[in-house]
mmCIF file of C-alpha atoms in Angstrom:
data_model
loop_
_atom_site.group_PDB
_atom_site.id
_atom_site.type_symbol
_atom_site.label_atom_id
_atom_site.label_comp_id
_atom_site.label_asym_id
_atom_site.label_seq_id
_atom_site.Cartn_x
_atom_site.Cartn_y
_atom_site.Cartn_z
ATOM 1 C CA MET A 1 103.843 -1.433 15.492
ATOM 2 C CA LYS A 2 102.904 0.972 17.692
ATOM 3 C CA LYS A 3 99.715 2.448 17.429
ATOM 4 C CA VAL A 4 99.919 6.529 17.016
ATOM 5 C CA PHE A 5 96.755 8.869 17.288
ATOM 6 C CA THR A 6 97.082 12.431 16.058
ATOM 7 C CA ILE A 7 94.380 15.053 16.350
ATOM 8 C CA GLY A 8 94.439 18.654 14.737
ATOM 9 C CA SER A 9 93.483 20.490 11.769
ATOM 10 C CA ALA A 10 92.969 19.662 8.127
ATOM 11 C CA THR A 11 92.847 22.075 5.349
ATOM 12 C CA MET A 12 93.211 22.441 1.688
ATOM 13 C CA ASP A 13 96.356 24.841 1.077
ATOM 14 C CA VAL A 14 96.756 26.830 -1.714
ATOM 15 C CA PHE A 15 100.499 28.044 -2.209
ATOM 16 C CA VAL A 16 101.096 31.407 -3.995
ATOM 17 C CA GLU A 17 104.452 32.448 -4.657
ATOM 18 C CA CYS A 18 105.016 36.100 -6.270
ATOM 19 C CA ASP A 19 108.609 37.929 -7.180
ATOM 20 C CA GLU A 20 107.267 40.922 -6.530
ATOM 21 C CA ALA A 21 106.277 40.571 -2.738
ATOM 22 C CA ASN A 22 108.201 42.976 -0.732
ATOM 23 C CA ILE A 23 109.822 42.232 2.907
ATOM 24 C CA VAL A 24 109.534 45.497 4.902
ATOM 25 C CA SER A 25 111.220 45.641 8.169
ATOM 26 C CA VAL A 26 110.252 47.890 10.943
ATOM 27 C CA CYS A 27 112.135 48.509 13.991
ATOM 28 C CA SER A 28 111.614 49.848 17.235
ATOM 29 C CA LYS A 29 113.291 49.942 20.473
ATOM 30 C CA ASN A 30 112.236 46.502 21.845
ATOM 31 C CA ARG A 31 111.502 44.724 19.011
ATOM 32 C CA ASN A 32 111.922 44.268 15.013
ATOM 33 C CA SER A 33 108.917 43.212 12.884
ATOM 34 C CA GLU A 34 108.960 42.085 9.340
ATOM 35 C CA PHE A 35 105.686 42.136 7.136
ATOM 36 C CA MET A 36 105.067 40.971 3.392
ATOM 37 C CA SER A 37 103.758 43.681 1.096
ATOM 38 C CA TYR A 38 102.337 43.950 -2.425
ATOM 39 C CA PRO A 39 101.724 47.040 -4.262
ATOM 40 C CA TYR A 40 98.453 48.381 -3.390
ATOM 41 C CA GLY A 41 95.600 48.276 -6.021
ATOM 42 C CA ALA A 42 97.771 46.589 -8.597
ATOM 43 C CA LYS A 43 97.097 43.318 -10.190
ATOM 44 C CA ILE A 44 100.401 41.209 -9.970
ATOM 45 C CA ASP A 45 100.976 37.957 -11.893
ATOM 46 C CA MET A 46 101.943 34.797 -9.902
ATOM 47 C CA SER A 47 105.572 33.231 -9.919
ATOM 48 C CA ASN A 48 104.422 29.831 -8.907
ATOM 49 C CA PHE A 49 100.915 28.300 -7.514
ATOM 50 C CA SER A 50 99.986 24.725 -6.460
ATOM 51 C CA SER A 51 97.369 23.108 -4.067
ATOM 52 C CA ASN A 52 98.384 20.679 -1.184
ATOM 53 C CA LEU A 53 96.893 19.238 2.097
ATOM 54 C CA GLY A 54 97.633 20.799 5.309
ATOM 55 C CA GLY A 55 96.965 21.165 8.675
ATOM 56 C CA GLY A 56 98.719 20.002 11.647
ATOM 57 C CA GLY A 57 96.365 17.241 11.964
ATOM 58 C CA VAL A 58 97.086 16.238 8.525
ATOM 59 C CA ASN A 59 100.973 16.781 8.434
ATOM 60 C CA THR A 60 101.566 14.666 11.489
ATOM 61 C CA ALA A 61 99.428 12.114 10.754
ATOM 62 C CA MET A 62 101.083 11.632 7.343
ATOM 63 C CA ASN A 63 104.465 11.746 9.146
ATOM 64 C CA PHE A 64 104.009 9.393 11.464
ATOM 65 C CA ALA A 65 102.454 6.458 9.127
ATOM 66 C CA ASN A 66 105.788 7.618 6.859
ATOM 67 C CA LEU A 67 108.122 6.853 9.925
ATOM 68 C CA GLY A 68 106.580 3.455 10.299
ATOM 69 C CA TYR A 69 103.426 3.899 12.788
ATOM 70 C CA ASP A 70 100.570 2.487 12.889
ATOM 71 C CA THR A 71 98.467 5.962 12.460
ATOM 72 C CA SER A 72 95.018 6.854 13.256
ATOM 73 C CA ALA A 73 94.024 10.608 12.759
ATOM 74 C CA ILE A 74 91.308 12.775 14.041
ATOM 75 C CA PHE A 75 90.509 15.916 12.387
ATOM 76 C CA LYS A 76 86.801 17.405 11.327
ATOM 77 C CA ILE A 77 86.019 18.346 7.740
ATOM 78 C CA GLY A 78 82.840 19.411 5.915
ATOM 79 C CA ASP A 79 81.392 17.761 2.807
ATOM 80 C CA ASP A 80 82.323 20.080 0.115
ATOM 81 C CA ILE A 81 85.371 19.845 -2.740
ATOM 82 C CA TYR A 82 87.982 20.469 -0.409
ATOM 83 C CA SER A 83 86.981 17.612 2.019
ATOM 84 C CA SER A 84 87.099 15.196 -1.269
ATOM 85 C CA GLY A 85 90.545 16.235 -2.073
ATOM 86 C CA ILE A 86 91.676 15.688 1.382
ATOM 87 C CA LEU A 87 90.332 11.992 1.644
ATOM 88 C CA LYS A 88 91.216 11.326 -1.983
ATOM 89 C CA GLU A 89 94.932 12.418 -0.952
ATOM 90 C CA PHE A 90 94.760 10.413 2.392
ATOM 91 C CA LYS A 91 93.147 7.180 0.689
ATOM 92 C CA LYS A 92 96.821 6.816 -0.583
ATOM 93 C CA THR A 93 98.459 6.632 2.531
ATOM 94 C CA ASN A 94 98.508 4.195 5.465
ATOM 95 C CA VAL A 95 96.710 6.584 7.798
ATOM 96 C CA ASP A 96 93.444 5.129 9.363
ATOM 97 C CA LEU A 97 90.387 7.434 8.479
ATOM 98 C CA SER A 98 87.716 5.635 10.578
ATOM 99 C CA ASN A 99 88.105 8.596 13.130
ATOM 100 C CA ILE A 100 87.933 11.364 11.049
ATOM 101 C CA ILE A 101 84.618 13.527 11.446
ATOM 102 C CA GLN A 102 82.651 14.961 8.714
ATOM 103 C CA ASP A 103 79.543 17.476 8.760
ATOM 104 C CA LYS A 104 78.070 18.325 5.678
ATOM 105 C CA ASN A 105 76.664 21.571 7.381
ATOM 106 C CA LEU A 106 80.284 22.846 7.866
ATOM 107 C CA SER A 107 83.069 24.034 5.550
ATOM 108 C CA THR A 108 86.446 22.448 5.511
ATOM 109 C CA GLY A 109 89.426 24.493 6.246
ATOM 110 C CA PHE A 110 91.038 26.336 3.520
ATOM 111 C CA SER A 111 94.172 28.402 3.514
ATOM 112 C CA ILE A 112 96.039 30.622 1.391
ATOM 113 C CA ILE A 113 99.968 30.427 1.736
ATOM 114 C CA LEU A 114 101.776 33.653 0.511
ATOM 115 C CA VAL A 115 105.172 32.548 0.010
ATOM 116 C CA SER A 116 108.114 35.014 -0.014
ATOM 117 C CA PHE A 117 111.255 35.027 -2.122
ATOM 118 C CA GLN A 118 112.899 34.110 1.188
ATOM 119 C CA GLY A 119 111.054 30.864 1.675
ATOM 120 C CA ASP A 120 109.098 31.870 4.698
ATOM 121 C CA ARG A 121 105.309 32.632 4.349
ATOM 122 C CA THR A 122 101.960 34.252 5.727
ATOM 123 C CA VAL A 123 98.997 32.319 5.892
ATOM 124 C CA LEU A 124 95.527 33.476 5.256
ATOM 125 C CA ALA A 125 93.205 30.935 7.048
ATOM 126 C CA ASN A 126 89.599 30.004 7.078
ATOM 127 C CA ARG A 127 89.429 27.402 10.239
ATOM 128 C CA GLY A 128 85.834 26.110 9.494
ATOM 129 C CA ALA A 129 85.331 22.780 10.536
ATOM 130 C CA ASN A 130 88.595 22.719 12.440
ATOM 131 C CA ALA A 131 87.677 24.895 14.972
ATOM 132 C CA LEU A 132 84.385 23.049 15.887
ATOM 133 C CA ILE A 133 85.460 19.617 16.985
ATOM 134 C CA THR A 134 83.673 18.451 20.401
ATOM 135 C CA VAL A 135 83.809 15.875 22.994
ATOM 136 C CA ASP A 136 81.269 14.035 21.480
ATOM 137 C CA ASP A 137 83.366 13.661 18.148
ATOM 138 C CA ILE A 138 86.096 11.637 19.736
ATOM 139 C CA ASN A 139 85.879 7.789 19.601
ATOM 140 C CA TRP A 140 87.324 7.529 23.231
ATOM 141 C CA GLU A 141 87.362 3.615 22.904
ATOM 142 C CA ALA A 142 89.456 3.438 19.907
ATOM 143 C CA LEU A 143 91.876 6.059 21.468
ATOM 144 C CA LYS A 144 92.204 3.604 24.556
ATOM 145 C CA GLY A 145 94.750 1.461 22.353
ATOM 146 C CA ALA A 146 97.151 3.776 21.586
ATOM 147 C CA ALA A 147 100.769 4.104 22.673
ATOM 148 C CA LEU A 148 101.047 7.717 21.925
ATOM 149 C CA LEU A 149 98.848 10.800 21.387
ATOM 150 C CA TYR A 150 99.820 13.857 19.384
ATOM 151 C CA ILE A 151 98.188 16.936 19.985
ATOM 152 C CA ALA A 152 98.731 19.455 17.185
ATOM 153 C CA PRO A 153 97.139 22.874 17.703
ATOM 154 C CA LEU A 154 93.336 22.859 18.524
ATOM 155 C CA ASN A 155 91.875 26.508 17.940
ATOM 156 C CA GLY A 156 88.560 28.087 18.436
ATOM 157 C CA GLU A 157 85.939 25.695 20.121
ATOM 158 C CA SER A 158 87.980 22.724 19.492
ATOM 159 C CA ASN A 159 90.472 23.887 22.293
ATOM 160 C CA LYS A 160 87.758 22.601 24.672
ATOM 161 C CA VAL A 161 88.497 18.957 24.005
ATOM 162 C CA LEU A 162 92.442 19.645 24.940
ATOM 163 C CA GLU A 163 91.869 19.143 28.466
ATOM 164 C CA PRO A 164 89.589 15.903 28.525
ATOM 165 C CA LEU A 165 92.227 14.473 25.835
ATOM 166 C CA VAL A 166 95.161 15.131 27.719
ATOM 167 C CA LYS A 167 92.981 13.505 31.065
ATOM 168 C CA TYR A 168 92.115 10.416 29.234
ATOM 169 C CA ALA A 169 95.404 9.855 27.851
ATOM 170 C CA ARG A 170 97.058 10.066 31.491
ATOM 171 C CA GLU A 171 94.406 7.716 32.950
ATOM 172 C CA ASN A 172 95.060 5.206 30.197
ATOM 173 C CA ASP A 173 98.544 5.173 30.122
ATOM 174 C CA ILE A 174 98.988 7.154 26.481
ATOM 175 C CA ARG A 175 102.238 9.457 26.320
ATOM 176 C CA VAL A 176 101.146 12.843 25.294
ATOM 177 C CA CYS A 177 102.864 15.042 22.754
ATOM 178 C CA PHE A 178 101.536 18.315 23.344
ATOM 179 C CA ASN A 179 102.096 21.128 20.314
ATOM 180 C CA ALA A 180 100.009 24.037 21.786
ATOM 181 C CA GLY A 181 98.056 26.438 19.480
ATOM 182 C CA SER A 182 97.434 30.283 19.870
ATOM 183 C CA THR A 183 93.831 29.683 21.193
ATOM 184 C CA SER A 184 95.596 27.691 24.287
ATOM 185 C CA LEU A 185 98.458 30.098 24.534
ATOM 186 C CA LYS A 186 96.104 33.303 24.643
ATOM 187 C CA LYS A 187 94.519 32.006 27.784
ATOM 188 C CA GLY A 188 97.693 32.397 29.891
ATOM 189 C CA TYR A 189 100.330 30.590 31.568
ATOM 190 C CA GLU A 190 98.212 29.750 34.674
ATOM 191 C CA ASP A 191 95.521 28.028 32.666
ATOM 192 C CA ILE A 192 97.574 26.274 30.347
ATOM 193 C CA LYS A 193 99.658 24.593 33.066
ATOM 194 C CA LYS A 194 97.272 21.953 33.668
ATOM 195 C CA ILE A 195 97.780 20.822 30.100
ATOM 196 C CA LEU A 196 101.787 21.318 30.389
ATOM 197 C CA ARG A 197 101.632 19.269 33.728
ATOM 198 C CA ILE A 198 100.403 15.705 32.255
ATOM 199 C CA SER A 199 102.237 16.214 29.032
ATOM 200 C CA ASP A 200 105.328 14.095 28.327
ATOM 201 C CA VAL A 201 106.971 16.136 25.326
ATOM 202 C CA VAL A 202 105.870 19.749 24.976
ATOM 203 C CA VAL A 203 107.194 21.392 21.753
ATOM 204 C CA MET A 204 106.237 25.342 21.036
ATOM 205 C CA ASN A 205 108.365 27.584 18.959
ATOM 206 C CA LYS A 206 109.928 30.576 20.008
ATOM 207 C CA ASP A 207 107.283 32.852 19.650
ATOM 208 C CA GLU A 208 104.584 30.529 21.231
ATOM 209 C CA ALA A 209 106.967 30.082 24.254
ATOM 210 C CA LYS A 210 107.131 33.626 24.909
ATOM 211 C CA MET A 211 103.220 34.044 24.722
ATOM 212 C CA CYS A 212 102.860 31.479 26.939
ATOM 213 C CA THR A 213 105.437 32.340 29.524
ATOM 214 C CA GLY A 214 105.696 36.239 29.043
ATOM 215 C CA VAL A 215 109.577 35.933 28.713
ATOM 216 C CA GLU A 216 111.154 38.147 26.160
ATOM 217 C CA VAL A 217 114.269 37.001 24.431
ATOM 218 C CA ARG A 218 116.300 40.288 24.954
ATOM 219 C CA PRO A 219 118.450 41.261 22.403
ATOM 220 C CA ASP A 220 120.778 43.436 24.458
ATOM 221 C CA THR A 221 122.487 40.633 26.796
ATOM 222 C CA LYS A 222 125.994 39.235 26.118
ATOM 223 C CA THR A 223 124.524 36.198 24.638
ATOM 224 C CA GLU A 224 122.459 38.000 21.779
ATOM 225 C CA HIS A 225 124.195 35.993 19.346
ATOM 226 C CA TYR A 226 122.917 32.458 19.193
ATOM 227 C CA SER A 227 125.788 29.861 18.684
ATOM 228 C CA LYS A 228 126.795 26.321 19.394
ATOM 229 C CA GLU A 229 128.555 27.096 22.579
ATOM 230 C CA VAL A 230 125.743 29.382 23.964
ATOM 231 C CA ILE A 231 122.097 29.126 24.919
ATOM 232 C CA HIS A 232 120.357 32.504 25.764
ATOM 233 C CA PRO A 233 119.578 32.486 29.398
ATOM 234 C CA ASP A 234 116.252 34.013 28.648
ATOM 235 C CA ILE A 235 115.424 30.667 26.235
ATOM 236 C CA LYS A 236 116.846 28.737 29.399
ATOM 237 C CA LYS A 237 113.957 30.691 31.371
ATOM 238 C CA MET A 238 111.171 29.651 28.987
ATOM 239 C CA LEU A 239 112.439 26.051 28.948
ATOM 240 C CA GLU A 240 112.509 26.171 33.133
ATOM 241 C CA LEU A 241 109.049 27.621 33.432
ATOM 242 C CA LEU A 242 107.393 25.526 30.681
ATOM 243 C CA LYS A 243 108.788 22.123 32.807
ATOM 244 C CA ILE A 244 106.164 21.423 35.397
ATOM 245 C CA SER A 245 106.576 17.704 35.795
ATOM 246 C CA ASP A 246 109.915 15.598 36.238
ATOM 247 C CA TYR A 247 108.942 13.208 33.669
ATOM 248 C CA GLN A 248 108.586 15.949 31.086
ATOM 249 C CA VAL A 249 111.156 16.924 27.983
ATOM 250 C CA ILE A 250 110.394 20.417 26.932
ATOM 251 C CA VAL A 251 111.140 21.651 23.291
ATOM 252 C CA ILE A 252 111.589 25.390 21.590
ATOM 253 C CA THR A 253 112.290 25.609 18.044
ATOM 254 C CA ASP A 254 113.671 29.004 16.925
ATOM 255 C CA GLY A 255 113.538 28.831 13.195
ATOM 256 C CA SER A 256 116.724 28.963 11.300
ATOM 257 C CA LYS A 257 118.583 29.265 14.788
ATOM 258 C CA GLY A 258 117.893 25.629 15.467
ATOM 259 C CA SER A 259 116.050 24.051 18.577
ATOM 260 C CA TYR A 260 116.405 23.803 22.340
ATOM 261 C CA ALA A 261 115.463 21.262 24.899
ATOM 262 C CA PHE A 262 115.366 20.813 28.812
ATOM 263 C CA ASN A 263 115.096 17.781 30.850
ATOM 264 C CA GLY A 264 115.065 19.160 34.240
ATOM 265 C CA LYS A 265 118.851 18.387 34.281
ATOM 266 C CA LYS A 266 120.391 19.270 30.741
ATOM 267 C CA TYR A 267 119.766 21.841 28.491
ATOM 268 C CA TYR A 268 120.103 20.621 24.831
ATOM 269 C CA PHE A 269 120.708 23.057 21.573
ATOM 270 C CA CYS A 270 120.680 21.552 17.924
ATOM 271 C CA PRO A 271 121.451 23.464 14.808
ATOM 272 C CA THR A 272 119.384 23.481 12.064
ATOM 273 C CA TYR A 273 120.323 20.949 9.432
ATOM 274 C CA PRO A 274 121.457 22.673 6.182
ATOM 275 C CA SER A 275 119.106 22.630 3.430
ATOM 276 C CA GLU A 276 117.631 24.782 0.552
ATOM 277 C CA VAL A 277 114.732 26.710 1.593
ATOM 278 C CA ILE A 278 111.355 26.727 -0.778
ATOM 279 C CA SER A 279 108.955 26.827 1.810
ATOM 280 C CA THR A 280 108.686 26.644 5.815
ATOM 281 C CA LEU A 281 105.315 25.686 5.881
ATOM 282 C CA GLY A 282 104.744 22.342 7.695
ATOM 283 C CA ALA A 283 108.317 22.442 8.911
ATOM 284 C CA GLY A 284 107.237 22.430 12.676
ATOM 285 C CA ASP A 285 104.893 19.992 12.005
ATOM 286 C CA ALA A 286 107.621 17.788 10.604
ATOM 287 C CA PHE A 287 110.126 18.414 13.478
ATOM 288 C CA ALA A 288 107.862 18.214 16.536
ATOM 289 C CA SER A 289 106.103 14.848 15.203
ATOM 290 C CA THR A 290 109.607 13.333 14.229
ATOM 291 C CA PHE A 291 111.081 14.252 17.482
ATOM 292 C CA CYS A 292 108.005 12.734 19.450
ATOM 293 C CA ALA A 293 108.616 9.604 17.177
ATOM 294 C CA SER A 294 112.392 9.538 17.609
ATOM 295 C CA MET A 295 112.012 9.648 21.462
ATOM 296 C CA ASP A 296 109.871 6.649 21.325
ATOM 297 C CA LYS A 297 112.554 5.017 19.003
ATOM 298 C CA THR A 298 115.494 5.849 20.658
ATOM 299 C CA ASN A 299 114.403 5.143 24.062
ATOM 300 C CA LEU A 300 114.391 8.932 25.037
ATOM 301 C CA ASP A 301 117.563 10.135 23.523
ATOM 302 C CA ILE A 302 116.753 13.645 23.415
ATOM 303 C CA GLY A 303 120.227 14.656 21.180
ATOM 304 C CA LYS A 304 119.562 12.521 18.624
ATOM 305 C CA SER A 305 115.758 12.958 18.685
ATOM 306 C CA LEU A 306 116.550 16.893 18.121
ATOM 307 C CA MET A 307 118.751 15.817 14.946
ATOM 308 C CA CYS A 308 116.205 13.700 13.440
ATOM 309 C CA GLY A 309 113.667 16.153 13.859
ATOM 310 C CA SER A 310 115.819 18.886 12.301
ATOM 311 C CA VAL A 311 116.869 16.532 9.225
ATOM 312 C CA ALA A 312 113.082 15.744 8.761
ATOM 313 C CA SER A 313 112.194 19.656 9.128
ATOM 314 C CA ALA A 314 115.102 20.340 6.597
ATOM 315 C CA SER A 315 113.444 17.996 4.106
ATOM 316 C CA VAL A 316 110.062 19.687 4.290
ATOM 317 C CA ILE A 317 111.347 23.078 3.660
ATOM 318 C CA SER A 318 113.032 21.868 0.560
ATOM 319 C CA LYS A 319 109.792 21.027 -1.215
ATOM 320 C CA PHE A 320 106.598 23.545 -2.122
ATOM 321 C CA GLY A 321 104.228 21.842 0.259
ATOM 322 C CA ALA A 322 103.896 20.569 3.811
ATOM 323 C CA THR A 323 103.940 16.766 3.223
ATOM 324 C CA GLU A 324 105.834 16.562 -0.036
ATOM 325 C CA GLY A 325 109.215 16.438 1.656
ATOM 326 C CA LEU A 326 108.164 13.389 4.143
ATOM 327 C CA ILE A 327 111.062 11.099 4.611
ATOM 328 C CA SER A 328 111.600 7.944 6.455
ATOM 329 C CA PHE A 329 113.851 6.909 9.487
ATOM 330 C CA GLU A 330 116.240 5.083 7.101
ATOM 331 C CA GLU A 331 116.581 8.134 5.038
ATOM 332 C CA ILE A 332 116.907 10.363 8.316
ATOM 333 C CA GLU A 333 119.715 8.214 9.133
ATOM 334 C CA ARG A 334 121.510 8.072 5.516
ATOM 335 C CA ARG A 335 121.362 11.907 5.639
ATOM 336 C CA LEU A 336 122.827 12.216 8.977
ATOM 337 C CA SER A 337 125.376 9.550 8.202
ATOM 338 C CA GLU A 338 126.378 11.769 4.912
ATOM 339 C CA ASN A 339 126.823 14.573 7.491
ATOM 340 C CA PRO A 340 128.837 13.486 10.442
ATOM 341 C CA ASP A 341 129.975 16.982 11.433
ATOM 342 C CA TYR A 342 126.552 17.671 12.103
ATOM 343 C CA LYS A 343 125.861 17.517 16.122
ATOM 344 C CA TYR A 344 123.707 18.698 19.116
ATOM 345 C CA ILE A 345 125.280 20.218 21.774
ATOM 346 C CA GLU A 346 124.705 19.031 25.593
ATOM 347 C CA VAL A 347 125.178 21.473 28.639
#
């Protein structure tokens, strides 16, 4: 069984759903923006409420373990009621907890997720210990035995371990799957290129890719309507700018519109797998980690891996929690066999 290490955030997530939440759209010449709103000064009853584990480090570690990998998680927590809940839930899994960092002087990450009637969400996050992972916190000797290092978004001061991590992985023949966070992307394209250059798989959503490359997906081109036949030229430009080394595969996700990939020779488009949308939280983590795992399992079959990632993501969004809908490779294959018309496009 191959060893996978994941590094990222760990939070206690509180989900709040309210039927009185409004979606307000604001349009200008160059962009459309949407906001979730509540009546100002009002006291509003919740329609639904629950608490679950969350964070990129948690979500992806649980998914890799669920997919059959020998998984070890690296994340930082405090010593409080939230850390107790996280550790209690993790002990029910097969994830190795020996590399988790716990600091009694810090608070554990905590998030309030406001879920809309459309299934999308706004997250209010207190990063706490998540933002304070240091180079000295990492068990480098244990990491040496990994086949894959999955890097979830590292924010705040934790971002400083990113470059040492990818360099160490490259020196020790560890494949790297990099899911960039806002802290990395805000430093600009030239700064993040050194991370992109030595990452085997890079996964970003469309907004993150825009932040990194500066490329805006224009709504006024001939290909403004996404379809199975056409990949928007601005999406292609993003993919090309993000691909720096020959061995890389670049993936851009675009929510309900699907996902795109580029390996330097071919472009791939995969529509979303049909599913009821309860909450989109954790969908990106499920997609990216499943894609990376499937690339390993299928000997780098990009199209099939996009489909597997989409099925995994669809399962997660059908549940009210970031890890509640995780499924195995066997279940992914079963669902694909039940929907033979579901295909990716290669151009």
